[in-house]
mmCIF file of C-alpha atoms in Angstrom:
data_model
loop_
_atom_site.group_PDB
_atom_site.id
_atom_site.type_symbol
_atom_site.label_atom_id
_atom_site.label_comp_id
_atom_site.label_asym_id
_atom_site.label_seq_id
_atom_site.Cartn_x
_atom_site.Cartn_y
_atom_site.Cartn_z
ATOM 1 C CA MET A 1112 126.390 93.562 114.292
ATOM 2 C CA SER A 1113 125.161 95.559 110.528
ATOM 3 C CA TYR A 1114 122.830 94.120 108.168
ATOM 4 C CA GLU A 1115 123.419 94.866 104.110
ATOM 5 C CA PRO A 1116 120.861 93.799 101.746
ATOM 6 C CA LEU A 1117 122.527 92.821 98.588
ATOM 7 C CA PRO A 1118 122.339 94.626 95.492
ATOM 8 C CA PRO A 1119 119.568 93.996 93.278
ATOM 9 C CA GLU A 1120 121.724 92.864 90.172
ATOM 10 C CA VAL A 1121 123.773 90.381 92.627
ATOM 11 C CA LEU A 1122 120.331 88.863 93.598
ATOM 12 C CA ARG A 1123 119.083 88.283 89.849
ATOM 13 C CA ALA A 1124 122.137 86.867 88.994
ATOM 14 C CA HIS A 1125 121.839 84.080 92.021
ATOM 15 C CA LYS A 1126 117.577 84.032 92.519
ATOM 16 C CA GLY A 1127 116.742 80.409 91.562
ATOM 17 C CA LYS A 1128 121.057 79.552 90.866
ATOM 18 C CA SER A 1129 122.064 79.876 94.570
ATOM 19 C CA PHE A 1130 119.129 79.496 96.259
ATOM 20 C CA VAL A 1131 115.607 79.351 95.633
ATOM 21 C CA GLY A 1132 113.932 82.339 93.408
ATOM 22 C CA VAL A 1133 110.579 82.535 93.958
ATOM 23 C CA SER A 1134 107.900 83.756 91.519
ATOM 24 C CA VAL A 1135 104.540 84.599 91.076
ATOM 25 C CA VAL A 1136 102.739 83.524 87.391
ATOM 26 C CA PHE A 1137 99.537 84.917 86.841
ATOM 27 C CA PHE A 1138 97.050 83.251 84.095
ATOM 28 C CA CYS A 1139 94.797 86.117 82.808
ATOM 29 C CA HIS A 1140 91.438 85.715 81.920
ATOM 30 C CA ASP A 1141 88.262 87.218 80.501
ATOM 31 C CA GLY A 1142 85.957 85.626 82.915
ATOM 32 C CA ALA A 1143 83.993 84.531 79.619
ATOM 33 C CA GLY A 1144 86.315 81.074 79.382
ATOM 34 C CA LYS A 1145 89.887 82.724 77.480
ATOM 35 C CA LEU A 1146 93.475 83.271 78.709
ATOM 36 C CA PHE A 1147 96.006 85.917 77.610
ATOM 37 C CA PHE A 1148 99.099 84.270 76.305
ATOM 38 C CA ALA A 1149 102.122 86.302 74.703
ATOM 39 C CA LYS A 1150 105.052 84.520 72.350
ATOM 40 C CA ARG A 1151 108.151 84.856 73.871
ATOM 41 C CA SER A 1152 110.648 87.525 71.204
ATOM 42 C CA GLU A 1153 114.531 86.372 70.943
ATOM 43 C CA LYS A 1154 115.424 88.655 72.878
ATOM 44 C CA ALA A 1155 113.642 86.718 76.120
ATOM 45 C CA ARG A 1156 115.545 85.225 78.305
ATOM 46 C CA ASP A 1157 114.887 81.997 77.630
ATOM 47 C CA GLU A 1158 112.524 79.677 75.869
ATOM 48 C CA ALA A 1159 111.933 81.890 72.392
ATOM 49 C CA GLY A 1160 109.457 81.574 70.168
ATOM 50 C CA ARG A 1161 107.184 79.709 73.174
ATOM 51 C CA TRP A 1162 103.914 81.328 74.416
ATOM 52 C CA ASP A 1163 103.863 82.133 78.045
ATOM 53 C CA VAL A 1164 101.456 83.508 80.586
ATOM 54 C CA GLY A 1165 102.885 86.587 82.870
ATOM 55 C CA ALA A 1166 105.188 85.996 85.928
ATOM 56 C CA GLY A 1167 107.739 88.218 87.736
ATOM 57 C CA GLY A 1168 110.078 87.458 90.399
ATOM 58 C CA LEU A 1169 108.533 88.159 94.433
ATOM 59 C CA LYS A 1170 110.745 90.871 96.249
ATOM 60 C CA TRP A 1171 111.742 91.116 99.910
ATOM 61 C CA GLY A 1172 109.322 92.610 101.931
ATOM 62 C CA GLU A 1173 106.453 92.538 98.512
ATOM 63 C CA ARG A 1174 103.490 90.370 99.160
ATOM 64 C CA ALA A 1175 102.637 87.395 96.706
ATOM 65 C CA GLU A 1176 99.141 89.044 95.972
ATOM 66 C CA ASP A 1177 101.043 92.811 95.321
ATOM 67 C CA THR A 1178 103.526 91.377 93.643
ATOM 68 C CA VAL A 1179 101.153 89.806 90.760
ATOM 69 C CA LYS A 1180 99.545 93.689 90.520
ATOM 70 C CA ARG A 1181 102.765 95.046 90.132
ATOM 71 C CA GLU A 1182 104.137 92.785 87.506
ATOM 72 C CA LEU A 1183 100.583 93.142 85.687
ATOM 73 C CA MET A 1184 100.587 96.663 85.120
ATOM 74 C CA GLU A 1185 104.305 96.257 84.198
ATOM 75 C CA GLU A 1186 104.279 93.509 81.628
ATOM 76 C CA PHE A 1187 100.165 94.025 80.335
ATOM 77 C CA GLY A 1188 99.039 97.350 81.578
ATOM 78 C CA ALA A 1189 96.106 95.687 83.116
ATOM 79 C CA GLU A 1190 94.573 96.245 86.788
ATOM 80 C CA PRO A 1191 93.100 92.948 88.216
ATOM 81 C CA LEU A 1192 89.687 92.377 88.517
ATOM 82 C CA GLU A 1193 89.468 88.962 90.999
ATOM 83 C CA ILE A 1194 92.682 86.807 91.676
ATOM 84 C CA GLU A 1195 92.677 83.586 92.945
ATOM 85 C CA PHE A 1196 95.738 81.503 94.234
ATOM 86 C CA LEU A 1197 95.866 78.570 92.562
ATOM 87 C CA GLY A 1198 98.537 76.789 94.365
ATOM 88 C CA TYR A 1199 102.509 76.440 94.078
ATOM 89 C CA ARG A 1200 104.811 74.007 92.145
ATOM 90 C CA ASP A 1201 108.272 73.173 92.171
ATOM 91 C CA ALA A 1202 110.081 74.367 88.984
ATOM 92 C CA PHE A 1203 113.649 72.418 88.233
ATOM 93 C CA ARG A 1204 114.766 73.644 84.642
ATOM 94 C CA THR A 1205 118.293 74.488 83.287
ATOM 95 C CA SER A 1206 118.929 77.763 82.287
ATOM 96 C CA VAL A 1207 120.566 78.596 78.956
ATOM 97 C CA ASP A 1208 124.111 78.276 79.698
ATOM 98 C CA GLY A 1209 123.869 74.733 81.689
ATOM 99 C CA THR A 1210 123.389 76.014 85.142
ATOM 100 C CA PRO A 1211 120.347 74.064 86.793
ATOM 101 C CA THR A 1212 118.009 75.963 88.760
ATOM 102 C CA HIS A 1213 115.342 75.581 90.849
ATOM 103 C CA TRP A 1214 112.198 77.911 91.348
ATOM 104 C CA LEU A 1215 108.820 78.092 93.369
ATOM 105 C CA GLY A 1216 106.177 78.910 91.734
ATOM 106 C CA LEU A 1217 102.878 80.656 92.897
ATOM 107 C CA ASP A 1218 100.063 80.116 90.197
ATOM 108 C CA PHE A 1219 97.048 82.740 90.097
ATOM 109 C CA LEU A 1220 94.246 82.678 88.020
ATOM 110 C CA VAL A 1221 93.246 86.714 87.506
ATOM 111 C CA ARG A 1222 90.548 88.333 86.016
ATOM 112 C CA VAL A 1223 91.128 91.108 83.889
ATOM 113 C CA ASP A 1224 89.257 93.598 81.028
ATOM 114 C CA PRO A 1225 90.427 92.216 77.798
ATOM 115 C CA ALA A 1226 90.149 95.654 76.598
ATOM 116 C CA GLN A 1227 93.032 97.257 79.356
ATOM 117 C CA VAL A 1228 95.547 93.893 77.882
ATOM 118 C CA ARG A 1229 98.267 95.536 76.206
ATOM 119 C CA LEU A 1230 101.733 94.199 75.854
ATOM 120 C CA MET A 1231 103.679 96.687 77.855
ATOM 121 C CA GLU A 1232 107.262 95.343 77.295
ATOM 122 C CA PRO A 1233 107.151 94.656 73.117
ATOM 123 C CA ASP A 1234 110.887 93.850 72.578
ATOM 124 C CA MET A 1235 109.778 90.730 74.875
ATOM 125 C CA ALA A 1236 107.104 89.322 73.029
ATOM 126 C CA ASP A 1237 105.961 88.767 69.422
ATOM 127 C CA SER A 1238 102.690 88.713 69.450
ATOM 128 C CA PHE A 1239 99.761 87.590 72.025
ATOM 129 C CA GLY A 1240 96.402 86.725 71.833
ATOM 130 C CA TRP A 1241 93.472 85.750 73.980
ATOM 131 C CA PHE A 1242 92.971 81.403 73.908
ATOM 132 C CA GLU A 1243 90.082 78.952 74.666
ATOM 133 C CA PHE A 1244 91.639 76.499 77.295
ATOM 134 C CA HIS A 1245 90.755 73.736 74.953
ATOM 135 C CA GLU A 1246 92.847 75.487 71.942
ATOM 136 C CA LEU A 1247 96.046 76.946 73.682
ATOM 137 C CA PRO A 1248 98.506 77.763 71.122
ATOM 138 C CA ASP A 1249 101.865 76.006 69.993
ATOM 139 C CA PRO A 1250 104.550 75.682 71.165
ATOM 140 C CA LEU A 1251 103.876 76.619 75.183
ATOM 141 C CA HIS A 1252 106.161 77.769 77.453
ATOM 142 C CA SER A 1253 107.444 74.216 78.840
ATOM 143 C CA GLN A 1254 106.225 74.916 82.608
ATOM 144 C CA ILE A 1255 102.906 75.859 81.014
ATOM 145 C CA PRO A 1256 101.696 71.764 80.875
ATOM 146 C CA ILE A 1257 103.009 71.481 84.225
ATOM 147 C CA ALA A 1258 101.013 74.400 85.896
ATOM 148 C CA LEU A 1259 97.601 73.130 84.262
ATOM 149 C CA GLU A 1260 97.445 69.697 85.500
#
């Protein structure tokens, strides 16, 4: 029996809906107490206007830490100085069209050089900044408070 992998666009359409999607979520910090957040634009897939950290889907055959490195570069143009796995959580949400979704989020704390960090996908975010843990921006992406617990 021969195996043909599904095309990426088919997989993307079904992740989190037909099967549990797996994503890496990375909280970038400067090593001095500040976290990096970007404010999602109207062009973002969901939760427009909310402040979020970096994230991306795990690809077949790719290690979770390698996904963090790839997504960190794609989204923020930076290389990690340190990567620490924090844990995982189930994210049960509803997509914009009302479809229930289930994602497994693998959470990482990633130290970066703040001078390297920039928005590489400027159409997906309106603003960005570094914030003290006790003074996070508002409103946050719905999953951030759960992850911070």
